[in-house]
Coordinates of C-alpha atoms in Angstrom, one line a residue:
X1 CA 122.8 27.3 107.8
X2 CA 122.0 23.7 106.7
X3 CA 119.7 23.2 103.8
X4 CA 116.9 20.8 103.1
X5 CA 118.2 17.3 103.5
X6 CA 118.6 15.0 100.5
X7 CA 117.8 11.4 101.2
X8 CA 119.9 8.7 99.4
X9 CA 118.5 8.6 95.9
X10 CA 117.9 6.0 93.3
X11 CA 116.8 7.7 90.1
X12 CA 114.6 5.1 88.5
X13 CA 111.2 4.6 86.9
X14 CA 109.7 3.6 90.3
X15 CA 108.9 6.1 93.0
X16 CA 111.7 6.6 95.5
X17 CA 111.0 5.4 99.1
X18 CA 114.0 5.4 101.4
X19 CA 113.9 4.4 105.1
X20 CA 110.2 5.1 105.4
X21 CA 110.8 8.8 104.4
X22 CA 111.7 11.4 107.1
X23 CA 112.2 10.3 110.6
X24 CA 109.9 13.0 111.8
X25 CA 107.2 12.1 109.3
X26 CA 107.6 15.2 107.2
X27 CA 108.9 15.1 103.6
X28 CA 108.4 16.1 100.0
X29 CA 108.6 13.5 97.3
X30 CA 109.5 15.4 94.1
X31 CA 108.4 13.4 91.1
X32 CA 109.7 14.7 87.7
X33 CA 108.2 13.5 84.5
X34 CA 108.6 14.5 80.8
X35 CA 108.0 13.3 77.3
X36 CA 111.5 14.2 76.3
X37 CA 113.7 11.2 75.5
X38 CA 116.7 10.1 77.5
X39 CA 119.6 10.5 76.6
X40 CA 118.9 11.9 73.0
X41 CA 117.1 15.1 74.1
X42 CA 118.1 15.4 77.7
X43 CA 120.8 13.6 79.8
X44 CA 121.1 15.5 83.1
X45 CA 118.8 17.1 85.7
X46 CA 119.6 20.0 88.0
X47 CA 117.4 20.3 91.1
X48 CA 117.3 23.4 93.4
X49 CA 115.2 23.6 96.5
X50 CA 115.2 26.9 98.4
X51 CA 113.4 27.6 101.7
X52 CA 111.3 30.7 101.4
X53 CA 111.9 31.8 105.0
X54 CA 115.2 30.3 106.0
X55 CA 116.9 30.7 102.6
X56 CA 118.4 27.2 103.1
X57 CA 119.2 25.7 99.8
X58 CA 119.7 22.3 98.2
X59 CA 121.4 22.3 94.8
X60 CA 122.2 19.0 93.1
X61 CA 123.0 17.8 89.5
X62 CA 122.7 14.2 88.3
X63 CA 123.0 12.3 85.1
X64 CA 119.8 10.7 83.9
X65 CA 120.2 6.9 83.6
X66 CA 116.6 5.7 83.3
X67 CA 113.1 6.4 82.1
X68 CA 110.6 8.8 83.6
X69 CA 109.5 9.6 86.2
X70 CA 112.6 10.5 88.2
X71 CA 111.9 10.9 91.9
X72 CA 113.7 12.1 95.0
X73 CA 112.7 12.7 98.6
X74 CA 113.7 16.0 100.4
X75 CA 113.4 16.6 104.1
X76 CA 113.0 20.1 105.8
X77 CA 116.0 21.8 107.2
X78 CA 114.4 22.9 110.4
X79 CA 110.8 24.3 110.0
X80 CA 108.5 21.4 109.3
X81 CA 106.0 23.8 107.6
X82 CA 108.3 25.9 105.5
X83 CA 107.4 26.9 102.0
X84 CA 109.9 26.1 99.3
X85 CA 110.6 27.1 95.7
X86 CA 111.6 24.1 93.6
X87 CA 113.4 24.6 90.3
X88 CA 114.1 21.6 87.9
X89 CA 116.3 22.0 84.8
X90 CA 116.8 19.4 82.2
X91 CA 120.1 19.7 80.2
X92 CA 121.9 18.0 77.3
X93 CA 125.7 17.7 77.2
X94 CA 128.4 19.0 79.5
X95 CA 128.0 22.7 78.7
X96 CA 126.5 24.4 81.8
X97 CA 124.5 26.6 79.4
X98 CA 123.0 23.6 77.7
X99 CA 119.5 24.0 79.3
X100 CA 116.8 22.3 77.3
X101 CA 113.7 23.0 79.6
X102 CA 113.1 24.4 83.0
X103 CA 110.2 24.4 85.4
X104 CA 109.7 26.2 88.7
X105 CA 107.0 25.3 91.3
X106 CA 106.2 26.6 94.8
X107 CA 105.1 24.2 97.5
X108 CA 105.6 23.6 101.2
X109 CA 106.3 21.0 103.8
X110 CA 103.4 20.1 106.1
X111 CA 104.4 18.8 109.5
X112 CA 103.6 15.1 109.8
X113 CA 102.8 14.6 106.1
X114 CA 104.6 12.9 103.3
X115 CA 103.5 15.1 100.3
X116 CA 104.1 14.5 96.6
X117 CA 105.1 17.4 94.3
X118 CA 104.7 16.6 90.6
X119 CA 106.9 18.6 88.1
X120 CA 106.3 18.1 84.4
X121 CA 109.0 19.2 81.9
X122 CA 106.9 19.7 78.8
X123 CA 108.1 19.5 75.3
X124 CA 106.2 22.8 74.5
X125 CA 108.5 24.6 77.0
X126 CA 111.8 23.6 75.3
X127 CA 114.2 26.6 75.1
X128 CA 111.5 29.0 76.5
X129 CA 112.9 31.5 79.0
X130 CA 110.7 33.2 81.5
X131 CA 111.3 36.1 83.8
X132 CA 111.8 35.8 87.6
X133 CA 108.6 34.8 89.3
X134 CA 107.3 33.0 86.2
X135 CA 107.6 29.5 84.8
X136 CA 106.7 27.8 81.6
X137 CA 103.5 25.7 81.2
X138 CA 102.4 24.4 77.8
X139 CA 104.7 26.8 76.1
X140 CA 103.5 29.9 78.0
X141 CA 105.1 31.9 80.8
X142 CA 102.8 31.9 83.8
X143 CA 103.2 33.2 87.3
X144 CA 104.5 30.8 90.0
X145 CA 101.5 30.3 92.3
X146 CA 102.3 29.2 95.9
X147 CA 100.7 26.1 97.2
X148 CA 99.6 26.4 100.8
X149 CA 99.6 22.6 101.3
X150 CA 96.1 22.8 102.7
X151 CA 97.3 24.8 105.7
X152 CA 94.5 27.1 106.9
X153 CA 95.1 30.8 106.9
X154 CA 93.2 32.1 109.9
X155 CA 91.7 35.1 108.1
X156 CA 91.0 33.7 104.6
X157 CA 90.9 30.0 104.3
X158 CA 87.8 28.0 105.0
X159 CA 88.1 24.6 106.8
X160 CA 89.1 21.9 104.5
X161 CA 90.5 24.3 101.9
X162 CA 93.4 22.5 100.2
X163 CA 93.7 24.8 97.2
X164 CA 96.5 27.2 96.4
X165 CA 96.2 30.7 97.9
X166 CA 94.6 33.1 95.5
X167 CA 96.9 34.8 93.0
X168 CA 95.3 37.1 90.4
X169 CA 91.6 37.7 90.0
X170 CA 91.5 39.6 86.7
X171 CA 93.6 39.8 83.5
X172 CA 94.4 43.5 84.3
X173 CA 96.6 42.3 87.2
X174 CA 98.7 40.2 84.9
X175 CA 100.1 42.9 82.5
X176 CA 103.7 41.9 82.1
X177 CA 104.7 44.9 80.0
X178 CA 105.5 42.8 77.0
X179 CA 103.5 44.1 74.0
X180 CA 103.3 40.8 72.1
X181 CA 101.9 38.6 74.9
X182 CA 98.2 38.2 75.6
X183 CA 97.9 38.4 79.4
X184 CA 95.0 36.6 81.2
X185 CA 94.2 35.2 84.7
X186 CA 93.3 31.5 84.7
X187 CA 92.6 29.7 87.9
X188 CA 94.3 32.4 90.0
X189 CA 97.5 32.3 88.0
X190 CA 98.7 34.8 85.4
X191 CA 99.2 33.3 81.9
X192 CA 101.2 35.2 79.3
X193 CA 100.7 33.8 75.8
X194 CA 103.0 35.0 73.1
X195 CA 101.3 36.1 69.8
X196 CA 103.7 36.3 66.8
X197 CA 101.1 38.2 64.8
X198 CA 101.8 41.3 67.0
X199 CA 105.4 41.3 65.8
X200 CA 106.8 42.1 62.3
X201 CA 106.1 39.4 59.7
X202 CA 108.8 36.7 59.8
X203 CA 109.7 37.4 63.5
X204 CA 108.5 35.8 66.7
X205 CA 107.4 37.0 70.1
X206 CA 109.8 36.3 72.9
X207 CA 107.6 36.0 76.1
X208 CA 110.2 37.9 78.1
X209 CA 111.9 40.3 75.7
X210 CA 109.0 40.9 73.3
X211 CA 109.3 41.4 69.6
X212 CA 112.8 41.9 68.0
X213 CA 113.6 45.6 67.5
X214 CA 113.0 46.9 64.0
X215 CA 115.7 48.9 62.3
X216 CA 114.7 52.5 61.5
X217 CA 115.9 55.9 60.3
X218 CA 113.3 58.1 62.1
X219 CA 110.3 58.0 64.4
X220 CA 107.8 57.7 61.6
X221 CA 109.2 54.3 60.6
X222 CA 108.4 53.0 64.0
X223 CA 104.7 53.9 64.3
X224 CA 102.7 50.7 64.8
X225 CA 99.3 52.4 64.5
X226 CA 98.4 51.2 67.9
X227 CA 97.6 54.4 70.0
X228 CA 97.0 52.4 73.2
X229 CA 100.7 51.5 73.7
X230 CA 102.1 55.1 73.2
X231 CA 104.2 56.7 70.5
X232 CA 107.2 54.7 69.3
X233 CA 110.5 56.3 68.7
X234 CA 113.7 55.6 66.7
X235 CA 116.7 55.3 69.1
X236 CA 120.1 54.2 68.0
X237 CA 118.8 52.9 64.7
X238 CA 116.2 50.6 66.3
X239 CA 112.6 51.2 67.2
X240 CA 111.8 51.6 70.9
X241 CA 108.3 51.1 72.2
X242 CA 106.3 54.0 73.6
X243 CA 104.8 54.5 77.0
X244 CA 101.0 53.8 77.3
X245 CA 99.0 56.9 77.9
X246 CA 97.3 57.3 81.3
X247 CA 93.8 55.9 81.1
X248 CA 90.9 58.3 81.9
X249 CA 88.1 55.7 82.1
X250 CA 89.5 53.5 84.9
X251 CA 91.3 51.0 82.8
X252 CA 94.5 50.9 80.7
X253 CA 94.2 50.3 76.9
X254 CA 95.9 47.2 75.8
X255 CA 96.0 45.7 72.3
X256 CA 95.1 42.1 71.7
X257 CA 95.3 39.9 68.7
X258 CA 91.5 39.9 68.4
X259 CA 91.1 43.7 68.3
X260 CA 94.3 45.0 66.7
X261 CA 94.2 45.6 63.0
X262 CA 97.3 44.4 61.2
X263 CA 98.3 44.0 57.6
X264 CA 98.8 40.4 56.5
X265 CA 102.3 39.3 55.5
X266 CA 102.8 39.1 51.8
X267 CA 103.6 35.8 50.2

């Protein structure tokens, strides 16, 4: 199956306009911007566009040779209203693993429209890794919220509604299972903010993996004095987190930086 079509590009500071965009009047202009310097901090871009329904994929890698923004126009493979997932990775050097920053957004083609999708690669997200279905914004892993392109859903959208379809409505829906992140719902999107104070002094919270495992000799050395997250155990010489107890009041206990007592690190 053919993928989304890639128009001839000219990565430059000016927006890319080629041949009046798509011949059928439907296109996405992906505009990538960043405060990272070229070529000292990043020197390559990888762009992947995947059709959510067709699975058609465009996968390209290019050397950066100018200032931000970098722009490219993509045409639909077949369905002029297909939703797509767009992943942009900025890299440094020839090593395939030399990823510096990555951003994922969800958008869609709208038949007869030339739409612009702006993707910011923020400095705060350098070397931050997020789980599938999440992307980094301002240093935090947040859920990727689909954009409906202003297309009405017969049952839910009001006329003229151009906002993204609703994602979360409460913070309880955003629990990522990582003990050291503070999970909240902001504007319909889940935000997972790492809190280093919930890890051992001198260690940091990974937004995906959580706190580094503590070495231990028995279960008692692993007790974090937080009953809401279940009893910790010592397994294979490292502390393993417990399973939260079943709530009896209609909600699940969850520690936060504001309510969890913790001894201050000695200096």
